[in-house]
Structures are given as C-alpha cells and as structure tokens.
XYZ file of C-alpha atoms in Angstrom:
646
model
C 151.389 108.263 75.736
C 148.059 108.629 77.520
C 146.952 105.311 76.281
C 150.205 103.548 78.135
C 149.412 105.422 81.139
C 145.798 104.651 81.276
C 146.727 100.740 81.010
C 149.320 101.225 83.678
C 147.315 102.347 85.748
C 144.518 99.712 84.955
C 147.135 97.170 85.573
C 148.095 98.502 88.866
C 144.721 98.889 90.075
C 143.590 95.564 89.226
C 141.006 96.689 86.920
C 142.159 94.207 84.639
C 141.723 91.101 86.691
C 138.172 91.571 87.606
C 135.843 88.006 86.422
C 134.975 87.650 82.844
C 131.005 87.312 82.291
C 131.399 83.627 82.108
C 132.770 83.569 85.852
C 130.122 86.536 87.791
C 130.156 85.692 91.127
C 126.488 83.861 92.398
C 124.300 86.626 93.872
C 121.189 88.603 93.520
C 122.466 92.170 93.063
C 119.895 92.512 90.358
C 117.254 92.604 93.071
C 118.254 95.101 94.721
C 119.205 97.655 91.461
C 117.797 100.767 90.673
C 114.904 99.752 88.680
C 113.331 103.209 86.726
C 115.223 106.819 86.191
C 114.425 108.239 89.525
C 117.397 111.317 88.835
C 116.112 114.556 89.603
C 116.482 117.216 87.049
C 115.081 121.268 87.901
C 111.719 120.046 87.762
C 111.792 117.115 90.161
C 114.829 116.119 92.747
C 116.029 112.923 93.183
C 114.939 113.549 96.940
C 111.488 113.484 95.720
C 110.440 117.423 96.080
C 109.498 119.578 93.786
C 112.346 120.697 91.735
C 113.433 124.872 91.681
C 111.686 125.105 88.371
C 108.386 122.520 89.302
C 105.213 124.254 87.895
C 101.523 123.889 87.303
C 98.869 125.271 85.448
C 95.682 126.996 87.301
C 92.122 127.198 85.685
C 89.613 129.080 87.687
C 85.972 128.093 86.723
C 82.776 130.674 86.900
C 79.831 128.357 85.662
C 76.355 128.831 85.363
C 74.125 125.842 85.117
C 70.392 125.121 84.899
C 69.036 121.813 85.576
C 65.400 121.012 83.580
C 64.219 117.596 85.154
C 61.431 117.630 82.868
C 63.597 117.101 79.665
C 66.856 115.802 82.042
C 68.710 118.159 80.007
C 71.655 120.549 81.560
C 72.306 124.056 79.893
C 74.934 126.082 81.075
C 77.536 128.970 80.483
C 81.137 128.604 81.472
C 83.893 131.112 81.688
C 87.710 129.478 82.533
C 90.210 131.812 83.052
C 93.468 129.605 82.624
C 97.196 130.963 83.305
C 100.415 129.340 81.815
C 103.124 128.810 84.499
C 104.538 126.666 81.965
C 107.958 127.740 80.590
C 106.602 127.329 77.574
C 103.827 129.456 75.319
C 101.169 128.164 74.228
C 99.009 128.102 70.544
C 96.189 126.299 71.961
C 94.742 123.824 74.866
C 93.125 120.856 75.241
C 89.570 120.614 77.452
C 87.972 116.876 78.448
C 84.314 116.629 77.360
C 83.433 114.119 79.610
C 79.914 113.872 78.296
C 80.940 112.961 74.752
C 82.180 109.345 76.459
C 77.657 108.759 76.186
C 77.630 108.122 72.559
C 77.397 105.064 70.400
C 80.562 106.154 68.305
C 82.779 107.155 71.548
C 86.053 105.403 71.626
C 84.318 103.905 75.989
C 81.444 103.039 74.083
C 83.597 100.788 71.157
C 85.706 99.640 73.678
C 82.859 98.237 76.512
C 82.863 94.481 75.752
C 79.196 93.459 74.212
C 78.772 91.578 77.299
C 78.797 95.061 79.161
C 80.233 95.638 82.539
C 80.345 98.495 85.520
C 81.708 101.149 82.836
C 78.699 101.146 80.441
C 76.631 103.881 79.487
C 74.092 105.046 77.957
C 73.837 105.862 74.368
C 73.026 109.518 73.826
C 73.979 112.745 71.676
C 77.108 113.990 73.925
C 77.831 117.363 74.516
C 76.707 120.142 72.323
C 79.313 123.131 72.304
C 78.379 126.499 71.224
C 79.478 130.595 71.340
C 82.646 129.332 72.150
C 85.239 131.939 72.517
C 89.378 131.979 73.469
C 90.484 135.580 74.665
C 94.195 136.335 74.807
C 95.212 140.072 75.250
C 92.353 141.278 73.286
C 92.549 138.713 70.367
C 89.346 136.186 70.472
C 89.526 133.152 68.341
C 86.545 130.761 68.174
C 88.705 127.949 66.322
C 88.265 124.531 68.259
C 88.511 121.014 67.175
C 86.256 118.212 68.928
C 88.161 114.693 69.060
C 86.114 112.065 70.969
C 86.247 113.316 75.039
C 88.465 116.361 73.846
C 88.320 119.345 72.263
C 91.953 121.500 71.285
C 90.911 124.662 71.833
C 93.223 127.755 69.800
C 94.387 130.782 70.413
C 94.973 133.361 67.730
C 97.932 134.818 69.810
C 100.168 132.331 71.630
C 99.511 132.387 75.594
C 102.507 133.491 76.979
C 105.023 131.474 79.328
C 105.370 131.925 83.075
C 102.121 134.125 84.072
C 100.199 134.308 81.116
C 96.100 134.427 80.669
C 93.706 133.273 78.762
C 89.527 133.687 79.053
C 87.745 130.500 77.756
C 83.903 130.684 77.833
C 81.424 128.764 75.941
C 77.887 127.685 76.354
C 77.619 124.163 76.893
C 74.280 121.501 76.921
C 73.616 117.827 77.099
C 71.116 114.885 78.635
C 71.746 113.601 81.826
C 72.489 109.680 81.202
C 70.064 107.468 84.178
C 73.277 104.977 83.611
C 76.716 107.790 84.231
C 79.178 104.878 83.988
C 78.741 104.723 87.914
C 79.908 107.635 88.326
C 77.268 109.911 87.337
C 73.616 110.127 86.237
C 69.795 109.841 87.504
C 68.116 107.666 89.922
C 64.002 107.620 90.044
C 63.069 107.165 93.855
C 59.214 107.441 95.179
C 59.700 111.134 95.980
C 61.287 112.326 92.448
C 64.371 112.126 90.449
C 67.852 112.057 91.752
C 70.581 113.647 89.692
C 74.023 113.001 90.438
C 76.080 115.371 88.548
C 79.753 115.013 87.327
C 82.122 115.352 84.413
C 79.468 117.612 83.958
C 80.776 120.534 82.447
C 84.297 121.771 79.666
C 87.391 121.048 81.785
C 90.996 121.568 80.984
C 93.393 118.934 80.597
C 96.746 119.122 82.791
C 99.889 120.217 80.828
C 102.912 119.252 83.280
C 106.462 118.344 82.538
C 106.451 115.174 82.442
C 103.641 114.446 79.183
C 103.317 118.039 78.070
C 99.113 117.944 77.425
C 97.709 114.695 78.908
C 95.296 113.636 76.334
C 94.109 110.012 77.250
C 90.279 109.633 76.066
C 88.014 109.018 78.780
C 87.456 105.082 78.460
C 86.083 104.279 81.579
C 88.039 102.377 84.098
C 90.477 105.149 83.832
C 89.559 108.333 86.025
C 90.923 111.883 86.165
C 93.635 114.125 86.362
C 92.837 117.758 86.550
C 94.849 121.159 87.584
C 93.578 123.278 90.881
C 91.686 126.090 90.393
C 88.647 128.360 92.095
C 85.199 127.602 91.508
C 82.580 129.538 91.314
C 79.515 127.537 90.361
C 75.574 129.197 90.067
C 73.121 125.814 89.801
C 68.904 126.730 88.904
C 66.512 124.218 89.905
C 63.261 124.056 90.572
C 62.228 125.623 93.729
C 61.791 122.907 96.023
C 64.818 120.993 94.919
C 67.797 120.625 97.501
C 71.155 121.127 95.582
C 74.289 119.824 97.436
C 78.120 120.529 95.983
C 81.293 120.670 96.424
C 82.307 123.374 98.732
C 80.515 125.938 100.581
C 76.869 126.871 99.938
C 77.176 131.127 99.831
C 73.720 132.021 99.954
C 71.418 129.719 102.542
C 69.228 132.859 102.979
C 67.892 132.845 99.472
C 67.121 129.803 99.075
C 65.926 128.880 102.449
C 63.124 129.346 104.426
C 63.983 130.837 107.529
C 62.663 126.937 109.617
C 65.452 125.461 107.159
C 67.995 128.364 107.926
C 68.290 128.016 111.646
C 68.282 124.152 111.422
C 71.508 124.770 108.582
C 72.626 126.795 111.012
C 72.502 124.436 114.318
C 74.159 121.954 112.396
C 77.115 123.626 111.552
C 77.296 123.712 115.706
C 76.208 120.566 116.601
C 78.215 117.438 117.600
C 74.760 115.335 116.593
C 73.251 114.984 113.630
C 70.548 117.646 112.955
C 67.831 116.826 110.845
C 67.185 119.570 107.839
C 64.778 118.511 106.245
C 63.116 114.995 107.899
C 61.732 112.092 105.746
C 57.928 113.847 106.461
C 58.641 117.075 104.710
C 60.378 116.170 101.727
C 59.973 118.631 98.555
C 57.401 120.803 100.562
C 57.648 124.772 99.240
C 57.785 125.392 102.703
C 61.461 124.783 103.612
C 62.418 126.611 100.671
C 63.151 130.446 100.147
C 60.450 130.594 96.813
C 56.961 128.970 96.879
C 57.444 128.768 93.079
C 59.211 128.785 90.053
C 62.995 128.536 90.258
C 65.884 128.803 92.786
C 69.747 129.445 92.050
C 71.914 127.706 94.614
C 75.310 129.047 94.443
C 78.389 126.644 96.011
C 82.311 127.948 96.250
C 85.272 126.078 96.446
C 89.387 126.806 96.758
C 91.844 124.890 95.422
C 90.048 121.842 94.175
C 90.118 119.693 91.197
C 86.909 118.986 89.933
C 83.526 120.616 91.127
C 80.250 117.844 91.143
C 76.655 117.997 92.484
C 73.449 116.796 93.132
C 69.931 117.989 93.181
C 66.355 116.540 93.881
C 62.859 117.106 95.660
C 63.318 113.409 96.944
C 66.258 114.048 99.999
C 66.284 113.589 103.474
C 69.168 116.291 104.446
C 70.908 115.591 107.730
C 74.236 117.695 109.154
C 76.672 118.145 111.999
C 79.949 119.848 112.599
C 83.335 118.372 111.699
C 86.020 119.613 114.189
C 89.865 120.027 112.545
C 93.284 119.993 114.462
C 93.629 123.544 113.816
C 90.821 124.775 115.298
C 88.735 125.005 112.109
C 85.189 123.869 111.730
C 82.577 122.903 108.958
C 79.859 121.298 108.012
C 79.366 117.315 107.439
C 75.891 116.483 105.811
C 74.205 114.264 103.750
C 71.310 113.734 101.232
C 69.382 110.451 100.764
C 65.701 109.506 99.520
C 63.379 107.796 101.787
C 64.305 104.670 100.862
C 67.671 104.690 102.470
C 66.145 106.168 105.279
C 66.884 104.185 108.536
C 69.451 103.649 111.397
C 70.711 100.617 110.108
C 71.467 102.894 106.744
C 71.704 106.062 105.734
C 70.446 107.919 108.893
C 74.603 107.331 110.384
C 75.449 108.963 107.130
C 76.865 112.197 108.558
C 78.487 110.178 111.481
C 80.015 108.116 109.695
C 81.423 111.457 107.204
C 82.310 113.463 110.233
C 84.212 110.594 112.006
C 86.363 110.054 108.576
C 86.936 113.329 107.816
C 88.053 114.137 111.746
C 90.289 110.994 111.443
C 91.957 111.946 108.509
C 93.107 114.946 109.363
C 94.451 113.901 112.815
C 96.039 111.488 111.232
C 97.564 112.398 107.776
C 96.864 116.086 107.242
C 93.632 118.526 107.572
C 90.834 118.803 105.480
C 91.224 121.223 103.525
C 87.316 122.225 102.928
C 84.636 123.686 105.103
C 82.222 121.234 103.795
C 81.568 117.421 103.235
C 78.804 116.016 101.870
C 77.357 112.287 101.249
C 75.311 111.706 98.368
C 72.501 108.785 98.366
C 72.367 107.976 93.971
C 72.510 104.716 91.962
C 76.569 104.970 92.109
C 78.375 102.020 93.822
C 81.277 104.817 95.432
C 82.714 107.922 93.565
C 84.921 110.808 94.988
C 84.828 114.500 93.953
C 86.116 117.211 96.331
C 84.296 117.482 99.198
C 81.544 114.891 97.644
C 80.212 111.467 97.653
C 78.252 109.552 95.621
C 77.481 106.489 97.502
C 74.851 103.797 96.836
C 71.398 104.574 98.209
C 71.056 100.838 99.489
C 73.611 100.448 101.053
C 73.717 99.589 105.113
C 75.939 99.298 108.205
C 79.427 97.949 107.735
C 79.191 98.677 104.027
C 77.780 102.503 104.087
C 80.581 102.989 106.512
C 82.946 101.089 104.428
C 82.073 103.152 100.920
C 81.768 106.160 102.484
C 85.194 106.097 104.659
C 86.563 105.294 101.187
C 85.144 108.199 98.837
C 85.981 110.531 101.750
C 89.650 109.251 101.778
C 90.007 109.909 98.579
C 89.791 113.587 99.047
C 93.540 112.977 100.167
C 94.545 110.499 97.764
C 93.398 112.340 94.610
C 92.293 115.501 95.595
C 94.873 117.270 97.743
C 97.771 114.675 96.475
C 96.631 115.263 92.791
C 98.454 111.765 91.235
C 97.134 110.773 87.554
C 94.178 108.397 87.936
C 94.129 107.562 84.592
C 97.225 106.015 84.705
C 98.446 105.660 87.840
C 95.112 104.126 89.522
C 97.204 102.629 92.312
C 97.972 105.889 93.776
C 94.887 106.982 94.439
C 92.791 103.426 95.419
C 95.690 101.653 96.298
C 96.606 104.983 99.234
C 93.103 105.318 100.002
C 92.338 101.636 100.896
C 95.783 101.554 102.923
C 94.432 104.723 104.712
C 90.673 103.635 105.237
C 92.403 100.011 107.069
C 93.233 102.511 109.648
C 90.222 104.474 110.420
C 87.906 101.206 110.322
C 89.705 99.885 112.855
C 89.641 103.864 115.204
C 86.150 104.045 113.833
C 84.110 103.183 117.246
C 86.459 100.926 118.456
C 86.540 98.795 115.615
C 82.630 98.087 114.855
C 82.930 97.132 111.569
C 85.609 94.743 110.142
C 88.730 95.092 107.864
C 89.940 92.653 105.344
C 93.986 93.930 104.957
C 94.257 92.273 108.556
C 93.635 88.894 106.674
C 96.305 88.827 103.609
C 96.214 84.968 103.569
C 92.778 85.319 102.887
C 94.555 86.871 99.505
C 96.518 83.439 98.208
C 94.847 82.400 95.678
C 94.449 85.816 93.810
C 98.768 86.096 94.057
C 99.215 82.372 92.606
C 96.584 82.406 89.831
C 98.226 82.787 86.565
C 95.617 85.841 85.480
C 96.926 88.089 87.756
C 98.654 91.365 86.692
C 101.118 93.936 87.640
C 99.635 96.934 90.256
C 101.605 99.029 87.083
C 99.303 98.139 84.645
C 97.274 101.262 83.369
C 93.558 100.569 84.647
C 91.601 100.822 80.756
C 93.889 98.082 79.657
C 93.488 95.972 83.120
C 90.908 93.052 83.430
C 88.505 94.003 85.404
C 88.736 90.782 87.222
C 92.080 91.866 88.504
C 90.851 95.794 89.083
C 90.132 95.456 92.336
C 93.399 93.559 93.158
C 96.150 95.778 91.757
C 94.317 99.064 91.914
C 93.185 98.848 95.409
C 94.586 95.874 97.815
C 97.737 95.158 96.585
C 98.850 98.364 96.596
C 97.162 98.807 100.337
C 98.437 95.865 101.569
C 102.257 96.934 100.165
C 102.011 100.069 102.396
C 100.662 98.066 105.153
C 104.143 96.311 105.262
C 106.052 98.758 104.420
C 104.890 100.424 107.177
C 104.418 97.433 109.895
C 107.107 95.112 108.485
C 109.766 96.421 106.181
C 110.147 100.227 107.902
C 108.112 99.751 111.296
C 105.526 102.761 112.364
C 107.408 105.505 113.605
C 109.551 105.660 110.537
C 106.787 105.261 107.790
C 104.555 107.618 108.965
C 106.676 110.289 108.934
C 107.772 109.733 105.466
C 104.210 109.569 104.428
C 103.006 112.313 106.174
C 105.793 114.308 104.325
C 104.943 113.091 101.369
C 101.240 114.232 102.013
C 102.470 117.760 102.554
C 105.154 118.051 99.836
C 103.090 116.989 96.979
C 99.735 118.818 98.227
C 98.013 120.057 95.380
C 100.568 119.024 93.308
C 100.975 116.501 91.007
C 103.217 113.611 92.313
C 104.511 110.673 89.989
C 105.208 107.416 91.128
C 108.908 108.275 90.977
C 108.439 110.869 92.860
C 106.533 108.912 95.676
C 109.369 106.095 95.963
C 112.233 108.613 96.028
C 110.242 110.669 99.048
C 109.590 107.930 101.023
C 113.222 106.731 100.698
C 115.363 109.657 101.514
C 112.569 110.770 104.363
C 112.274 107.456 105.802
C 116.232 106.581 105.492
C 116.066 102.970 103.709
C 117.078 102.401 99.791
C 113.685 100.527 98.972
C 114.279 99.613 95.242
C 113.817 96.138 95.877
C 110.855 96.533 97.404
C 109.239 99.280 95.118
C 110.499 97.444 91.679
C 108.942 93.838 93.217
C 105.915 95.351 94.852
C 104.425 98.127 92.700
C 106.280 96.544 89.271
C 106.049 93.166 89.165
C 103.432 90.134 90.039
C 106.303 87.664 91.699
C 105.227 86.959 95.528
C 106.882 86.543 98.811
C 107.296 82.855 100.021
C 110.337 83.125 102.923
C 110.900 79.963 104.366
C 112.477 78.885 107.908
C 114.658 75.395 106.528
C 116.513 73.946 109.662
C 117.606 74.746 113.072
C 120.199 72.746 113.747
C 122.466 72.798 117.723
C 126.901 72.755 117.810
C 129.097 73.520 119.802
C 126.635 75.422 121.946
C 125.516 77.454 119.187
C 122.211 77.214 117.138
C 122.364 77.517 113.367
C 119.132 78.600 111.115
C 119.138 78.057 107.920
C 116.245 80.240 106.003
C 115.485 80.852 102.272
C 114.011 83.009 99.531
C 111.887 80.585 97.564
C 109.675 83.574 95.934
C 110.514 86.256 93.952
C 110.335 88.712 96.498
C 113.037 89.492 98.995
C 112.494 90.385 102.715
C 113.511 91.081 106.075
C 113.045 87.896 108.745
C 111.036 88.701 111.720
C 110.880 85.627 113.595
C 109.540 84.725 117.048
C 111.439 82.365 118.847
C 109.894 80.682 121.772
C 111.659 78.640 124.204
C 111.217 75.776 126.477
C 110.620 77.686 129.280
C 107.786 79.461 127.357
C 109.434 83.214 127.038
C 109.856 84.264 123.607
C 111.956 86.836 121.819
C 111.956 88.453 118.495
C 115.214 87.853 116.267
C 115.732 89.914 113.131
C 117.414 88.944 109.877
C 118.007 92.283 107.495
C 117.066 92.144 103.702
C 120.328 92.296 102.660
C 121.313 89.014 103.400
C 119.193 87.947 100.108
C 121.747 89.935 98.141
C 124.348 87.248 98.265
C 121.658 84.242 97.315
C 118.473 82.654 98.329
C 119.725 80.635 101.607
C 121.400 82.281 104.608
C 122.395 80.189 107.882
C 122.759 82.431 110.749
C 124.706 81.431 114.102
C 123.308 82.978 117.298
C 123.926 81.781 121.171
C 121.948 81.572 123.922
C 121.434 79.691 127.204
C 118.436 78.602 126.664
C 116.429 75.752 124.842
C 114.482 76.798 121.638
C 111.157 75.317 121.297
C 109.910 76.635 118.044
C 110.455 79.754 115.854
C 107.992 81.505 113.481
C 108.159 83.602 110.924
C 106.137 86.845 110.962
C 104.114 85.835 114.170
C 101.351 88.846 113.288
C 100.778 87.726 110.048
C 101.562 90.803 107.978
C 103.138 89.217 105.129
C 101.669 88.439 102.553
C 103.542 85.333 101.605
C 101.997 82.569 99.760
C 102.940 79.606 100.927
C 102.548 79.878 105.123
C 103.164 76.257 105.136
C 107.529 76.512 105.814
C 107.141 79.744 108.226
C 107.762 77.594 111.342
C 110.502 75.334 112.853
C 109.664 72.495 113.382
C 106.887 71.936 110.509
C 104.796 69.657 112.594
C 103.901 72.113 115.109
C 102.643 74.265 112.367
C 99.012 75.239 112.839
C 96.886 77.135 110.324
C-alpha cells in the first residue's frame, strides 16, 4: 500500500517526467557545485567558526640554551609542560626534531635532488637527545622512539582528556649547520660569526581534529605547524655577543652596560631610529653588562608558535618605537654586520619593520607582540614570531620587499596558525596579497608592486608545467613554488576583493576571518566557508577554480550588434574559469559608464547576449578597464577588436 501511494504521488508531482541522462538540459551547473565537504560538525560550523566543541592543545616551553661559537655547538635543557584539551587521552606524543633533517640518512637529505637546490643542507650528526623524562601525575617514563624529524614520546599513565598535564624535559645538543636549509644556520662576516637560530630546539607536534597527530617529516619546502604556548627561553653567550629573539628581552640591566641601557631605552620612545650599538663599537666589552666570560640573555613571549634567535659580536643594533591602534607600544629593531651597513641597505631596517608592523595592524588586526626584530644572516626571508631572518645583502626596494613579507607573516602563520606544511598557500599566498597593500601605503608608494601587473603573469598560466595552488609544497616543483604558493593565491584575493566581491565587502569578511581563527588553527574549508557567509556571496565556483584547479580565465566581448533601438552584446566564457563582466562602455560623446554582467549568467552556458537601451551612441566597450583579471588572452576584451591597444 505505501508503495502505490509513493508512485501516486510521484506521478502527480511530475517526478516521473523529469529528462533521462541522455536528454540533461545544456548548462554548466557543475561549475558552480559544492566542490569539498564544507558541513560543519561540533568541531567546525559550516559558517566557518569554531565549532562548540573546537579545541587545541597548549605546550608552554622553559628552555635553557648555551651557545659555544668556538665548537658551533648548542647545548641546552628543555622543560614542556603540555595539556590535553583533546577529548581524547593520550599514551604518548609526538615532538619534531628539526635538527635531525642535517643528516646524510634524513628522509630532506634523500629526497634533495643531486643537483641540489634552496632546501639543502648540510650533512651533520642531528640532534643528540638525552635524560629525557615524561611526568604524568607522578609516573615518569623515559620510553621514546626517534623516527627521522620525530620522536613519539610515552607516557606510562595515559594523559588525561580535557585539562590534563604532562612535564616533558630533556637535555638536548647539536652543531649549528653554516647552510640551515635557508632558514637557519651561520654566516662568517669581518666582525665574527652570525648565528641564526631556529628549529632549534624539541617541539611538539599539533594533535587537532582534523589529522589527530600531524606527523609529516620535515622535507624542506614544507614549513611548520605548531600549537601556542608561553616561552620562557634563558640563551648564554659570550659576553660581548648581542642576542636578539622573539619576544621581549626581561633583563636589559644585566646584560647591559648602563651607555647601552639608556640608548635601549630611548628607542623604545623614539619615532627615529636610535642607534645601540653603531658600526664603530661593535663587540667592544664596553656596551655590555660583563667585561668577561659569559652573559645569559633571557627573552619572553605569549601566545606564539615557535621561539627563534640570533646572536653575534658582529651587529650593528638599531631601534625605534612601533605605535598600535590600541594605544600599545613596543620596540622595532634590528641587527646587521657591517657589511649591510648603509642607507641604501640595512640602516632603513627598523623603518621599514616599524612602518609594516604599524600598517598591519591598522589594517588587518594588531600586533600582538611588544617586540619586532630584523635579522641581517645568509637566509633569503624566513618568519618566526616577532623575527626575521632577512638577507644581509640585500638593498632598497628588495630589503623593504623581504622584510614587509617576513613581518606579514606574523599574521598569516603566526596569529592565523594554518598548516604550512600542507597548506603553503595560506600562509605565502595571504601574506603576499597583504604585503601588495602596504608597498603601495609604504611612503607613498616608493617601491614597486608586481600583483598590479597580472598580464605580466601569462605565460606562467598557459605553460603546460604549471600546477594546482592545492598541491602540497614537498611534492611541488620548485619551478612552480613561487607561483602557486605565493602569487596565485595573492593575486586570487586581489580579485576577490577588487573584482568578484568589491572592497567594502571583502575586507570585512577577511578581517573576521583574521579575528575568528586567531591563534587557532584554520583549514582551508574553514577559510572559504568564513568568507562566504561573512561576505554574503556562495563562492564555490570561484574557490573550487581558483585555489583547486590550474584552468584560467579568458572572458571574451564577441559582438555588439544595434535593433530596434536596442544594443545587443554578445560575450563568452572561452576559459575554464567563470566570472562576473565589468565592462566600460564609452560613447561617442566621450562619457563612459560601467555595465555589469553577474556570474551567474555562465550557469546556463558559455555565451550570453544581453539587451540594454540607451540614447546614446557606443563607441567602444572594454572588459575589466583596471586590469585586475588575470585572464590570459587580453586580445577579445574590447569591442571593436581593432581599437584594441596593448
């Protein structure tokens, strides 16, 4: 009886007499379909918040560290007190031994091409792990298992869910590599050794809900993805070294002289750069607290991912004050040897840091950290929290450019805490759309921009090498790195933003998105479905073409054709890409107007005639008139083709 009913009612509502699949109507629905699971579930909303029952782990770091330059060799003691706001317990965790990637059997090392390329390193004895010892209510296990860049470390009692603690502590020790992967290591100058130090030290991997323990090795294209915690970090040097880190220095008064103290301290007041210590009285006893032996320079820091540092006798220190929205102040500053010394170089160090930082945070959301430091080393560009490494030749437009980008990145990975290992596009790829912005505030535009210039792009988007933005960054050629990690991503928010969504609307959706997911751990679900339901537009066929995908945009303007006192365009879709039409048309009379086709209209096929009146005579129409788009043939974007000019 049910059965009969069901089919009556099938019948009646004309289920039944929908097209077979041999007769589907002609469109391009598919385009425009949901293209991953973006559902939310307790963890994660579909609105792209974190869910009721979101959680993260916290590790809190007390280190102790000693630097010997005479043997290059770091020896320290660590002590990581980790709690479980997992709802699960836990029998053991995994820790990233960074250090183990400089080996000749590491997994980076067998997977460098003999050719070589940015990512090698050099070839020493690791990380040597010892006194190692896992507390959890009273029960210490010293069970641990070294795998490559990890260790699992055990507990003999399981670390309980929601609010449980465990103490890790261990000694650590290793040689500092002169090649880090160029993103760490040692740099001989005329005045002494530079050190650049991170993935320095035992850190925890990040157990979340989406991977449990995320275990990738550390290859080397690949970067990080860490948990927030406290640090606490104690670094010995010898006395007349200068040791910069991330965070706050807590102790200028022992282990400066009192000349050095009240320049430290005019600096954190000044609106110009103060010289510290000047290129004439590098490594002299003098500036320092001891006349001899040893100094311990101890540096805090809240709510940050990583800790790094960097230590010589060769720097040039230089500060001012960076001034926040809220009132709150700190200290920019930098460290260079004398060869970078100059105003055409590193001397506009700290401007250049202040100016980014100050921009940032008026326009995205404050800096979170009372200090910022730029580090000259033999290290193209690497972020840490509150710390560049920078290369110590470079000058002008590119010290600003490197620098404006390692400082961006303390928003896009280090408050917005996205997997870098994986998800390289959401950390490069936010950070280059976000330094395109400051370059052109920074002093009324000194230095140039290149995401202003997409066409300049073509040929990368139509050779047949290039890959998907999607495409994890260890299995990426490195010819296509830069591209998918870092300007096609940019250049997707830039027309999201200018194009597709238009100012107004896009920065408030990213802006929320900044806050939501700060010092959190945003996937790239979790990105599209913010920026969706806070900007107000389904963007599926933008995100799944975009971000997942290497088809391109090529929009073309077809005819224009005059009946019946009506124009008719024709347009059409000949990429793979659809898009709104933003076209200028300019008429006889030499006013102009802006007419606006929405991206729907590629839903029902790739060619769309619209019919539109006016009084006038059209001259010409053009598609995109600013140039946003990046679409690869710019050849068919104006009516009539021979008034096209490149």
């Amino acid at each position: 009886m049910k059965k009969i009913s069901f089919l009556f009612l099938a019948i009646g509502f004309g289920f039944l007499s929908m097209p077979s699949a041999h007769a589907q109507l002609d469109n391009n629905q598919y385009d425009f379909d949901e293209f991953m699971d973006r559902s939310g579930n307790r963890y994660r909303s579909a609105s792209g918040k974190p869910g009721p029952d979101y959680f993260q782990n916290e590790a809190d770091y007390d280190i102790k560290v000693s630097l010997d330059p005479e043997t290059h060799t770091v020896t320290g003691q660590l002590t990581m007190t980790y709690t479980n706001n997992s709802p699960e317990n836990l029998e053991y965790i995994w820790m990233y031994l960074e250090q183990n990637r400089f080996t000749e059997n590491s997994r980076g090392t067998l997977t460098t091409p003999v050719e070589g390329n940015r990512y090698n390193g050099d070839p020493l004895d690791g990380v040597k792990i010892t006194n190692l010892q896992a507390k959890v209510k009273g029960s210490t296990s010293s069970k641990h298992l070294i795998t490559d860049t990890r260790m699992q470390v055990f507990f003999n009692k399981p670390l309980k869910a929601k609010g449980g603690t465990a103490e890790v502590s261990m000694n650590f020790e290793f040689e500092v590599p002169v090649n880090g992967m160029d993103r760490m290591g040692r740099l001989s100058t005329e005045n002494g050794e530079i050190y650049a130090m991170a993935q320095w030290f035992p850190q925890v991997a990040v157990f979340d809900d989406i991977e449990g323990w995320n275990i990738e090795p550390y290859l080397g294209a690949g970067e990080f993805y860490y948990d927030y915690g406290d640090f606490d970090v104690e670094i010995t040097v010898p006395h007349n070294y200068v040791v910069v880190g991330s965070g706050e220095l807590q102790n200028p008064k022992d282990v400066m002289s009192s000349t050095l103290y009240d320049r430290y301290k005019k600096a954190l007041e000044s609106q110009e750069t103060v010289t510290l210590i000047s290129s004439e009285e590098i490594g002299e006893s003098k500036m320092f607290a001891n006349q001899s032996g040893t100094q311990t320079w101890n540096y805090e820091i809240e709510n940050a991912r990583d800790f790094a540092f960097a230590a010589s006798k060769a720097f040039i220190w230089d500060g001012a004050q960076f001034n926040l929205p809220s009132g709150e102040t700190g200290l920019a500053h930098s460290v260079y040897p004398i060869e970078s010394d100059g105003q055409d170089a590193w001397s506009r160090s700290t401007e250049y840091s202040k100016a980014s930082i100050e921009y940032y945070s008026e326009k995205w959301y404050e800096y979170p950290y009372s200090s910022a430091v730029n580090v000259a080393a033999d290290i193209g560009g690497m972020e840490y929290p509150a710390l560049n490494f920078c290369s110590w030749k470079s000058k002008g437009g590119r010290l600003w450019g490197v620098t404006d980008h390692e400082f961006g990145h303390n928003w896009f990975p280090m408050i917005v805490g996205s997997n870098e290992r994986r998800y390289a596009w959401m950390d490069e790829g936010f950070n280059t759309f976000i330094n395109y912005y400051s370059t052109q505030a920074f002093n009324d535009g000194e230095y140039p921009t290149r995401l202003n210039q997409p066409r300049s792009l073509t040929g990368w988007f139509l050779g047949e090498g290039r890959e998907g933005i999607d495409t994890y960054p260890d299995m990426a050629n490195l010819r296509n790195l830069g591209m998918i990690a870092y300007y096609k991503p940019a250049l997707g928010l830039v027309m999201l933003r200018e194009y597709i969504l238009g100012e107004e609307r896009f920065d408030y959706a990213f802006r929320s998105y900044i806050e939501t997911w700060a010092f959190k751990h945003p996937q790239p679900q979790d990105f599209f479905n913010h920026m969706e339901n806070a900007a107000g537009e389904n963007l599926s066929w933008y995100f799944n073409a975009w971000f997942y995908g290497t088809g391109n945009i090529d929009l073309a303007i077809d005819s224009l054709t005059e009946k019946e006192g009506a124009y008719f365009l024709t347009v059409s879709n000949k990429g793979e890409i659809p898009m709104p039409m933003h076209m200028q048309i300019t008429f006889e009379d030499g006013s102009t107007e802006m007419k606006s086709l929405p991206v729907e209209i590629w839903q029902r096929g790739d060619t769309w005639t619209h019919k539109f009146e006016t009084e006038k005579s059209i001259k010409s129409i053009e598609l995109d008139p600013e140039k946003i788009l990046m679409d690869v043939n710019f050849s068919n974007d104006k009516w009539p083709l021979d008034i096209y000019e490149d």
